[in-house]
PDB file of C-alpha atoms in Angstrom:
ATOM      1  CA  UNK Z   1     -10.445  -9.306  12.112  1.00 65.00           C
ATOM      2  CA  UNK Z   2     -11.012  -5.860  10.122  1.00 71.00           C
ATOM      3  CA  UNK Z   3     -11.633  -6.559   7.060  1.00 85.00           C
ATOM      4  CA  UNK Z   4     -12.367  -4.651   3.515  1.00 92.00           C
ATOM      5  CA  UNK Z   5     -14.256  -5.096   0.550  1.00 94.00           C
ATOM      6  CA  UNK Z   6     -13.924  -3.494  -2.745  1.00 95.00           C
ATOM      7  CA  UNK Z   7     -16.174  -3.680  -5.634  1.00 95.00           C
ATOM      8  CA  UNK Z   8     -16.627  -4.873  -8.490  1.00 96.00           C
ATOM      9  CA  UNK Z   9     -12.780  -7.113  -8.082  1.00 95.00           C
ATOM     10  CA  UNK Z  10     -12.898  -5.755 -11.909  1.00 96.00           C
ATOM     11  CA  UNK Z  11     -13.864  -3.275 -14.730  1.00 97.00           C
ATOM     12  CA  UNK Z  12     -13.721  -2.584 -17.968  1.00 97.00           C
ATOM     13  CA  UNK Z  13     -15.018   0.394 -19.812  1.00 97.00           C
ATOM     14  CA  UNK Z  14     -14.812   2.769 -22.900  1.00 97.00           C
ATOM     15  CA  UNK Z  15     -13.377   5.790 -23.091  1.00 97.00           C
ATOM     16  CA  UNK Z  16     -15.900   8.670 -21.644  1.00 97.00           C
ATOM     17  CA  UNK Z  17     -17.773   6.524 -19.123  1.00 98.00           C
ATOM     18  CA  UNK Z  18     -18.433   7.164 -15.840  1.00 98.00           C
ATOM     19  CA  UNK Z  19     -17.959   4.730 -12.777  1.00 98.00           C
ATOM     20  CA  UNK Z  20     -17.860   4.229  -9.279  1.00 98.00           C
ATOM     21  CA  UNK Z  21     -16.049   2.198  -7.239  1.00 98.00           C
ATOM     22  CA  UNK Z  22     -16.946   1.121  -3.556  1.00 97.00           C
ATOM     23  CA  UNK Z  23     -14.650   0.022  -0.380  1.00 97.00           C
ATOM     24  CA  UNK Z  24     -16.765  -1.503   2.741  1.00 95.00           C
ATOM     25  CA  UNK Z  25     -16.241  -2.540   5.845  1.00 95.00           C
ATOM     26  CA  UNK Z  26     -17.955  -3.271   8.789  1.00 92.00           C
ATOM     27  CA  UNK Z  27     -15.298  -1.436  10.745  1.00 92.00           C
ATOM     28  CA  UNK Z  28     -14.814   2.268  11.868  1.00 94.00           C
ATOM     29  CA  UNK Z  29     -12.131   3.996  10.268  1.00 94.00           C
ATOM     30  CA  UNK Z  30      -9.951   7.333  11.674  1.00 93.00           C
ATOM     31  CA  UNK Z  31      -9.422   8.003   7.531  1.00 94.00           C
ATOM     32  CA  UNK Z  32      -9.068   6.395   4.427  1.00 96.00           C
ATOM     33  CA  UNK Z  33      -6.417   6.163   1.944  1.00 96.00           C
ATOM     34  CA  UNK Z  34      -7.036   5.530  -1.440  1.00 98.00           C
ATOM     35  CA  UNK Z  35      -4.615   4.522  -4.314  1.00 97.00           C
ATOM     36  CA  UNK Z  36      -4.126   3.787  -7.758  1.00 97.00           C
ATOM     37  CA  UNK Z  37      -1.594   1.262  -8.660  1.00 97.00           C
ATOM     38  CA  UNK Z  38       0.055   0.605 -12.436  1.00 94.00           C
ATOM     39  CA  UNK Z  39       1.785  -2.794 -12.669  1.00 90.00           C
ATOM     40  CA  UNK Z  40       5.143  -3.198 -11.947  1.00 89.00           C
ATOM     41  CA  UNK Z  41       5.212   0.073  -9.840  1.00 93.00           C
ATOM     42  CA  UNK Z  42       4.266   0.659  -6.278  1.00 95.00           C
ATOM     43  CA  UNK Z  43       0.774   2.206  -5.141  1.00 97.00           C
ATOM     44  CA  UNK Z  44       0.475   5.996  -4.977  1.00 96.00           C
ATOM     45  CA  UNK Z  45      -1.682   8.117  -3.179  1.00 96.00           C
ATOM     46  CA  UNK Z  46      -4.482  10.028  -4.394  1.00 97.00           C
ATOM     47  CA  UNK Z  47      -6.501  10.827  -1.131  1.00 97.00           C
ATOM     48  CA  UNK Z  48      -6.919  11.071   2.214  1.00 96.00           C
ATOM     49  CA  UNK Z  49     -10.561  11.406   3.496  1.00 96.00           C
ATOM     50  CA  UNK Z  50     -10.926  11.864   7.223  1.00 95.00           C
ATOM     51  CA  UNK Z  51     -14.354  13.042   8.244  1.00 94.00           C
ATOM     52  CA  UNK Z  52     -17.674  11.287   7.946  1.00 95.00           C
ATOM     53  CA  UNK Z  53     -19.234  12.646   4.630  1.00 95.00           C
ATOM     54  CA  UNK Z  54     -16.479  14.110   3.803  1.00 96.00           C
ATOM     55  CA  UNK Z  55     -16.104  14.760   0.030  1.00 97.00           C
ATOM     56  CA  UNK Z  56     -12.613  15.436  -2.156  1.00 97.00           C
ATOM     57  CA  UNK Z  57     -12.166  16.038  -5.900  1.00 97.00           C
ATOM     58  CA  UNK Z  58      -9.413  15.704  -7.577  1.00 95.00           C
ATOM     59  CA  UNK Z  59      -9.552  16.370 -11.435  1.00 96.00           C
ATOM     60  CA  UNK Z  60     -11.884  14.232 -12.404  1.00 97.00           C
ATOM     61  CA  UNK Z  61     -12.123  11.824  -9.507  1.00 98.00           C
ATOM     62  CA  UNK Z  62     -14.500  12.397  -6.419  1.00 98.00           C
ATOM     63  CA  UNK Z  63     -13.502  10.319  -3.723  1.00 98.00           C
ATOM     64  CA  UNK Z  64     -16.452  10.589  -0.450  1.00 97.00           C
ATOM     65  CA  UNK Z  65     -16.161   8.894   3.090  1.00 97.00           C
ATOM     66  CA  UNK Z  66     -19.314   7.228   4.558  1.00 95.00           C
ATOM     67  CA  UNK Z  67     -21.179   9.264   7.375  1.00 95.00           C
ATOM     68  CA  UNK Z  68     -19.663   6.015   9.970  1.00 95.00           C
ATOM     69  CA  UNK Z  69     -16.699   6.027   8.366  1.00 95.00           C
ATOM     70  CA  UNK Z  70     -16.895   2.450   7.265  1.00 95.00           C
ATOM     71  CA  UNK Z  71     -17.138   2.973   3.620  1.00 95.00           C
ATOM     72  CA  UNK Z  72     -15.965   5.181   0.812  1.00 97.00           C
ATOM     73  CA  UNK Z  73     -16.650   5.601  -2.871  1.00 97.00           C
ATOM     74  CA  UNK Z  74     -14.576   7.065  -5.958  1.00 98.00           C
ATOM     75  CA  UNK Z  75     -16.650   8.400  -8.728  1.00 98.00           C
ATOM     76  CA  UNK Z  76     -14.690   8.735 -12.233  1.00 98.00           C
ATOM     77  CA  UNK Z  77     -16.078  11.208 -14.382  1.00 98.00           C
ATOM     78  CA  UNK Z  78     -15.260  10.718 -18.392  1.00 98.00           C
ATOM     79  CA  UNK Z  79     -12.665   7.777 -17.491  1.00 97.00           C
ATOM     80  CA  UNK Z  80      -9.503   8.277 -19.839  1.00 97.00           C
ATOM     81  CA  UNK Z  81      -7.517   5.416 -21.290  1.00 96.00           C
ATOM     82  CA  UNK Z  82      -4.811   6.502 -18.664  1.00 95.00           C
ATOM     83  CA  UNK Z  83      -6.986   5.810 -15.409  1.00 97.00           C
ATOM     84  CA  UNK Z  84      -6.504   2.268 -15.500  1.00 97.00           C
ATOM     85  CA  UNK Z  85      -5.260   0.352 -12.751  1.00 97.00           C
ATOM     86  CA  UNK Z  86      -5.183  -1.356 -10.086  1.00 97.00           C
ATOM     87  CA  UNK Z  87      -7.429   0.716  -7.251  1.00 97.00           C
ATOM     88  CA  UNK Z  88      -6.557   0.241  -3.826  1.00 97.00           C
ATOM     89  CA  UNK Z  89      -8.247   1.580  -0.514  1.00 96.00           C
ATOM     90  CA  UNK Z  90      -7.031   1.259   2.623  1.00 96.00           C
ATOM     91  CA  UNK Z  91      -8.395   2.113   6.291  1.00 94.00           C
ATOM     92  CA  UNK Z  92      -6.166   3.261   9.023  1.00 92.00           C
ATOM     93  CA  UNK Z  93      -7.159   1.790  12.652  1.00 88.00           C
ATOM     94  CA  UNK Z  94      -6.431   4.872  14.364  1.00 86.00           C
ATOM     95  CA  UNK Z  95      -2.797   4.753  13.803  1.00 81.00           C
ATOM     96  CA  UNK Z  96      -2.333   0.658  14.793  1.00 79.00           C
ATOM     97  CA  UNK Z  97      -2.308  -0.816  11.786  1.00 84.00           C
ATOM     98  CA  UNK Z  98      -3.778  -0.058   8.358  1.00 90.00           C
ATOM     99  CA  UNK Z  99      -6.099  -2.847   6.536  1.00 91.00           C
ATOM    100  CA  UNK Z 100      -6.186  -2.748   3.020  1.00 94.00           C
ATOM    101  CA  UNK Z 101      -8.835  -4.008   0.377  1.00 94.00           C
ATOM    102  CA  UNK Z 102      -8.021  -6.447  -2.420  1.00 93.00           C
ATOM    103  CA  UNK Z 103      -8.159  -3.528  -5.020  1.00 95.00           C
ATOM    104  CA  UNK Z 104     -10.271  -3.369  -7.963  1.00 96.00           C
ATOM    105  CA  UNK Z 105      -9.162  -3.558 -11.336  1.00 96.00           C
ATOM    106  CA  UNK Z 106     -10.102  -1.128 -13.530  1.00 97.00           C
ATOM    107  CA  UNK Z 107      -9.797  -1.087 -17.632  1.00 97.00           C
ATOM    108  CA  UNK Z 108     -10.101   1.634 -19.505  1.00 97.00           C
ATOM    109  CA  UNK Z 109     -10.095   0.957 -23.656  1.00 96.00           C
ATOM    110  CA  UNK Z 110     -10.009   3.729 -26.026  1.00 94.00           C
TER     111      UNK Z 110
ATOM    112  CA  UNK N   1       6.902  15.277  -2.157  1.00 73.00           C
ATOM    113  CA  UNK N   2       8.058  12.515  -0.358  1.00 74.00           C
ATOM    114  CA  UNK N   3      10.209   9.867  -1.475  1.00 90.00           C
ATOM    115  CA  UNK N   4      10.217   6.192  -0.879  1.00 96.00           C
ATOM    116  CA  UNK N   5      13.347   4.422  -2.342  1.00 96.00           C
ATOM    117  CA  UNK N   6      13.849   0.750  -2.717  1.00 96.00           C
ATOM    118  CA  UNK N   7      17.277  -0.396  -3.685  1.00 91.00           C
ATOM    119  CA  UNK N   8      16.043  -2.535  -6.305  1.00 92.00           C
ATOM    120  CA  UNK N   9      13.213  -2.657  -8.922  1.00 94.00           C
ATOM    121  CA  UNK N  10      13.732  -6.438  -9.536  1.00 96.00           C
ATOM    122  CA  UNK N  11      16.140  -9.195  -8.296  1.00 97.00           C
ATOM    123  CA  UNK N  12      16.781 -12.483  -8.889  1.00 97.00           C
ATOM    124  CA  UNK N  13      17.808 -14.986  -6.465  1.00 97.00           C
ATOM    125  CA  UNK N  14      18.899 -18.763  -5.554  1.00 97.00           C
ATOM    126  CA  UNK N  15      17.034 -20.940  -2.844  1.00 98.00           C
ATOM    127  CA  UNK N  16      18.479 -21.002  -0.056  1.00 97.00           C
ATOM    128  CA  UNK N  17      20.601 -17.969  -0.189  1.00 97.00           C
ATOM    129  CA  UNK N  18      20.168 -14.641   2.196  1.00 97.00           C
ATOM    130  CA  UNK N  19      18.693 -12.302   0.370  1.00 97.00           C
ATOM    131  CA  UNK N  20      18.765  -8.063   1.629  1.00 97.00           C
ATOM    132  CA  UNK N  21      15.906  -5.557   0.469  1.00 98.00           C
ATOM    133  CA  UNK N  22      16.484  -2.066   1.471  1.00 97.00           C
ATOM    134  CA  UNK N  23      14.246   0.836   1.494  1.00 97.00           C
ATOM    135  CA  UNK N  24      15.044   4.396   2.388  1.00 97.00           C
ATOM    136  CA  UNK N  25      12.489   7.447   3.054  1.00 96.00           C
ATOM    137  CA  UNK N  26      13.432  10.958   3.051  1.00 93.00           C
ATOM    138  CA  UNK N  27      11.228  12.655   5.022  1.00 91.00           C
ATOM    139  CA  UNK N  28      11.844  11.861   8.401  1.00 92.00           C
ATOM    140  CA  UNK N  29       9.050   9.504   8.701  1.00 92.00           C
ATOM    141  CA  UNK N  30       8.522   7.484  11.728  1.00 93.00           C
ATOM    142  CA  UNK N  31       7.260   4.369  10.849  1.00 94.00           C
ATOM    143  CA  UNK N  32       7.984   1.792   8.285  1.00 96.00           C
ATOM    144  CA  UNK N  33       6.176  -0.857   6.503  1.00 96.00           C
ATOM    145  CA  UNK N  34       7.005  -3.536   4.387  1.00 97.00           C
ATOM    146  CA  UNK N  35       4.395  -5.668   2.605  1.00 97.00           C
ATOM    147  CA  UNK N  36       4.100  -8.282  -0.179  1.00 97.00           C
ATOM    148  CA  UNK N  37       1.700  -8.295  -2.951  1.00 96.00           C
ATOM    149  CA  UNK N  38       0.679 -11.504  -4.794  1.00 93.00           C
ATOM    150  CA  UNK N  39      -2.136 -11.993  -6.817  1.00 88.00           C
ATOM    151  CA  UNK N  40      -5.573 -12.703  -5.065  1.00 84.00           C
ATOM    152  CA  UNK N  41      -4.241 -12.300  -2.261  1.00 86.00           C
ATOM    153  CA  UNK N  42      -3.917  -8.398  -1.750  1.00 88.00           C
ATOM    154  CA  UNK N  43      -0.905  -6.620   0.118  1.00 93.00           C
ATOM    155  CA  UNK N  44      -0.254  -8.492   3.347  1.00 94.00           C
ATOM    156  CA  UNK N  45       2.302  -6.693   6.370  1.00 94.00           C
ATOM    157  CA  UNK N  46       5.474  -8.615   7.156  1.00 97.00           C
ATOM    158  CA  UNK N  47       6.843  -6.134   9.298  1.00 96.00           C
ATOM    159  CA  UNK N  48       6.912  -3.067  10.763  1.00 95.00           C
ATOM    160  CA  UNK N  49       8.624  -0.203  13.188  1.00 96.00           C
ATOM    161  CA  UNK N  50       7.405   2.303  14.779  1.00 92.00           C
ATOM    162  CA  UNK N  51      10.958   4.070  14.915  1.00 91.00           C
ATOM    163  CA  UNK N  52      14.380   3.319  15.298  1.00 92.00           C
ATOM    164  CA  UNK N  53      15.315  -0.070  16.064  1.00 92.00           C
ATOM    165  CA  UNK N  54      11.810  -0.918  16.890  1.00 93.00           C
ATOM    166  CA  UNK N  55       9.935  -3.528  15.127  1.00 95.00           C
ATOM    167  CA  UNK N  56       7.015  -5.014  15.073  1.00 94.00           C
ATOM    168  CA  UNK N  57       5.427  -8.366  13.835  1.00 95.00           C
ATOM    169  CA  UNK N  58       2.932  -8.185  10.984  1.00 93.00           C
ATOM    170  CA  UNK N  59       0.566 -10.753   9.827  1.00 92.00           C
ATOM    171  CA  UNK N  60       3.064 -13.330   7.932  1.00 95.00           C
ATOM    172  CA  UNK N  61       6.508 -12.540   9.347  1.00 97.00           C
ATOM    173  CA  UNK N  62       7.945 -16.470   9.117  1.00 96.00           C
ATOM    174  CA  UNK N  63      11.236 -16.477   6.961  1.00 96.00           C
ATOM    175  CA  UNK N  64      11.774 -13.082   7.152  1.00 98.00           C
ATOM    176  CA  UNK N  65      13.630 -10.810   9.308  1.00 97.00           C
ATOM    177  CA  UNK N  66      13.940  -7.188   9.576  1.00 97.00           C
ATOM    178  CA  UNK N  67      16.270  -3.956  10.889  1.00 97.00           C
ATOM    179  CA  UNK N  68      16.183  -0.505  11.683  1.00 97.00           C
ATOM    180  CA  UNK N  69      19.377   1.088  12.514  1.00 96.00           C
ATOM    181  CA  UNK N  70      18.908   4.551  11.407  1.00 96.00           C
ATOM    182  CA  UNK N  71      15.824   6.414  11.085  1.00 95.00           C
ATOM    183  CA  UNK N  72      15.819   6.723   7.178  1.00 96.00           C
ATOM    184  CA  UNK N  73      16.281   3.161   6.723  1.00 97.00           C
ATOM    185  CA  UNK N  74      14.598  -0.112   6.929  1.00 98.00           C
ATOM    186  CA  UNK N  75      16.004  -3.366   5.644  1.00 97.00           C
ATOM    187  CA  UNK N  76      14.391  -6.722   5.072  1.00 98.00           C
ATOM    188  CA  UNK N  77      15.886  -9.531   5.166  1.00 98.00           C
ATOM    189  CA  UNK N  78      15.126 -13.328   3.778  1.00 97.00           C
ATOM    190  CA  UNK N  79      17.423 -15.258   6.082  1.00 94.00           C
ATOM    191  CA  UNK N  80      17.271 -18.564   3.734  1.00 97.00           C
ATOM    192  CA  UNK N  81      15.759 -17.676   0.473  1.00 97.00           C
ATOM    193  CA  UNK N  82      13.159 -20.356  -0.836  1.00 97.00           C
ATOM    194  CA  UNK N  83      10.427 -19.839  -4.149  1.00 97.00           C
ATOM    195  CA  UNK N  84       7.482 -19.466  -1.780  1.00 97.00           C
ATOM    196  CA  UNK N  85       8.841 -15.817  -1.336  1.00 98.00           C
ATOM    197  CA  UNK N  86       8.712 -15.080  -5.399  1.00 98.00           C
ATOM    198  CA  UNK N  87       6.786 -11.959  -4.978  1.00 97.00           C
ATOM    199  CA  UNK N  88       6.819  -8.245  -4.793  1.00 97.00           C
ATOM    200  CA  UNK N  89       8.165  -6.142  -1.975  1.00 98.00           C
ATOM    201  CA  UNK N  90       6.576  -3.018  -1.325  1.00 98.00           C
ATOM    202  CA  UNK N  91       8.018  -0.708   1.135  1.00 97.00           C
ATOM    203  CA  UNK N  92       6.040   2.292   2.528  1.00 97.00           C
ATOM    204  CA  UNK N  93       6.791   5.157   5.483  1.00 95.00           C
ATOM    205  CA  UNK N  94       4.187   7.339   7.348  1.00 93.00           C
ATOM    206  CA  UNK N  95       4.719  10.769   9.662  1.00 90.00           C
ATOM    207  CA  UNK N  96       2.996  10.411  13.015  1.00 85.00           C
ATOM    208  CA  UNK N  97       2.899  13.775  14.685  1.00 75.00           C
ATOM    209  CA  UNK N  98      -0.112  15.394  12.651  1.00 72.00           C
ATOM    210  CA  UNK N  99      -2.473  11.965  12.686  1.00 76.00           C
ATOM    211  CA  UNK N 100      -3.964  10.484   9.841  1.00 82.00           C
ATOM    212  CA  UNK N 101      -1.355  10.352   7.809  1.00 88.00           C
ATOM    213  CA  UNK N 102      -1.267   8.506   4.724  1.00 92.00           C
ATOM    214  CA  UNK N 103       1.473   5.754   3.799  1.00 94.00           C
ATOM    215  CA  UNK N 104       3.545   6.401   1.019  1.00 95.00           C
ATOM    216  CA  UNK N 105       4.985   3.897  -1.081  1.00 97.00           C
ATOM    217  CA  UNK N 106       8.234   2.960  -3.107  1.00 96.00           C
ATOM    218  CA  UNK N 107       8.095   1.265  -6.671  1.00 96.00           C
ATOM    219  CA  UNK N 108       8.209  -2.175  -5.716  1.00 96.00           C
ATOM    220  CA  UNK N 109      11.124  -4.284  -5.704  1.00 97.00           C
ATOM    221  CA  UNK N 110       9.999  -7.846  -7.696  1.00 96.00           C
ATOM    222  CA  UNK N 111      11.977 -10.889  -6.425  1.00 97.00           C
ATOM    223  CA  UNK N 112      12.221 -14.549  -8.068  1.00 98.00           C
ATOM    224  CA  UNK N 113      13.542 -17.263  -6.088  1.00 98.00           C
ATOM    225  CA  UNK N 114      15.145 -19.712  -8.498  1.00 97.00           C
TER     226      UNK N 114
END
């Protein structure tokens, strides 16, 4: 069974700190989704990463894939009060089925 | 952008009764998911289809049922509603052709079972 694991499960921070966020698995990956989730509302995407080391930035978020493609990071630079959520990644098993982590929570206070 | 609509944000049923999600995608996608989300317990796949009027098992498909009569659309059903399936519904489409691509979700639909 293909499993992933995010960490920390949650996070709270002030305003202006920086943090990173891990997804493992033990399992090769074709890409990586990850996702950021408010409550009451479905996921949404933020990336895509597809090649081993890859790197992506987006604003202030640098998502990078592991050289295997097991594992992936997202580095928030400055967090805002409006990055929190619910952060969700998710590895696609070359187009068969996609496995998805259990999400970490991440608090952001002013 | 693509767009992933479900027909309701929240809904509140009876035990017992049949109970219809639906979830449309305007993009032409291919395949369809839908999940549930409860706490602790992450988003697990009910069903799925890889196109029209194909479906697929997903890891906890017991009470539920599913169809796929048109390409833009894919309905779940809960044949005979009970509490155990208080939770949120989260529908999501993908292309195919290009590989690797990402799912894309709709807002949720939350259901109580009274």
């Amino acid at each position: 069974t293909q499993l992933l694991e995010q960490s920390p499960q949650f996070l709270s921070i002030q305003e202006g700190e920086n943090l990173t966020v891990y997804c493992n698995s033990s399992s090769v990956f074709s890409s990586l989704q990850w996702y950021r989730q408010e409550p009451g509302e479905g996921p949404v995407l933020l990336v895509t990463v597809v090649t081993g080391g890859e790197v992506k930035k987006l604003k202030r978020l640098t998502f990078q894939f592991g050289d295997a493609r097991k594992d992936s990071s997202l580095h928030i630079t400055a967090a805002q009060p409006g990055d929190t959520g619910l952060y969700l990644c998710a590895g696609d098993n070359y187009g068969q089925n996609f496995v998805f982590g259990p999400g970490t929570r991440l608090s952001v206070l002013p | 952008d693509v767009k992933v609509t479900q027909s309701s944000r929240y809904l509140v049923k009876r035990t017992g009764e049949k109970v219809f999600l639906e979830c449309v995608q305007d993009m032409d996608h291919e395949n369809m998911f839908w999940y549930r989300q409860d706490p602790g317990l992450g988003l697990r796949l009910i069903y799925f289809s890889y196109d029209v009027k194909m479906k697929e098992k997903g890891d906890i498909p017991e009470g539920y049922s599913v169809s796929r009569e048109k390409k833009e659309r894919f309905s779940l059903i809960l044949e005979s509603a009970s509490t155990n399936q208080t939770s949120m519904y989260l529908c999501a489409s993908r292309a195919v052709f290009l590989g690797n691509q990402p799912q894309h979700f709709g807002d949720g639909t939350r259901l109580s079972i009274l």
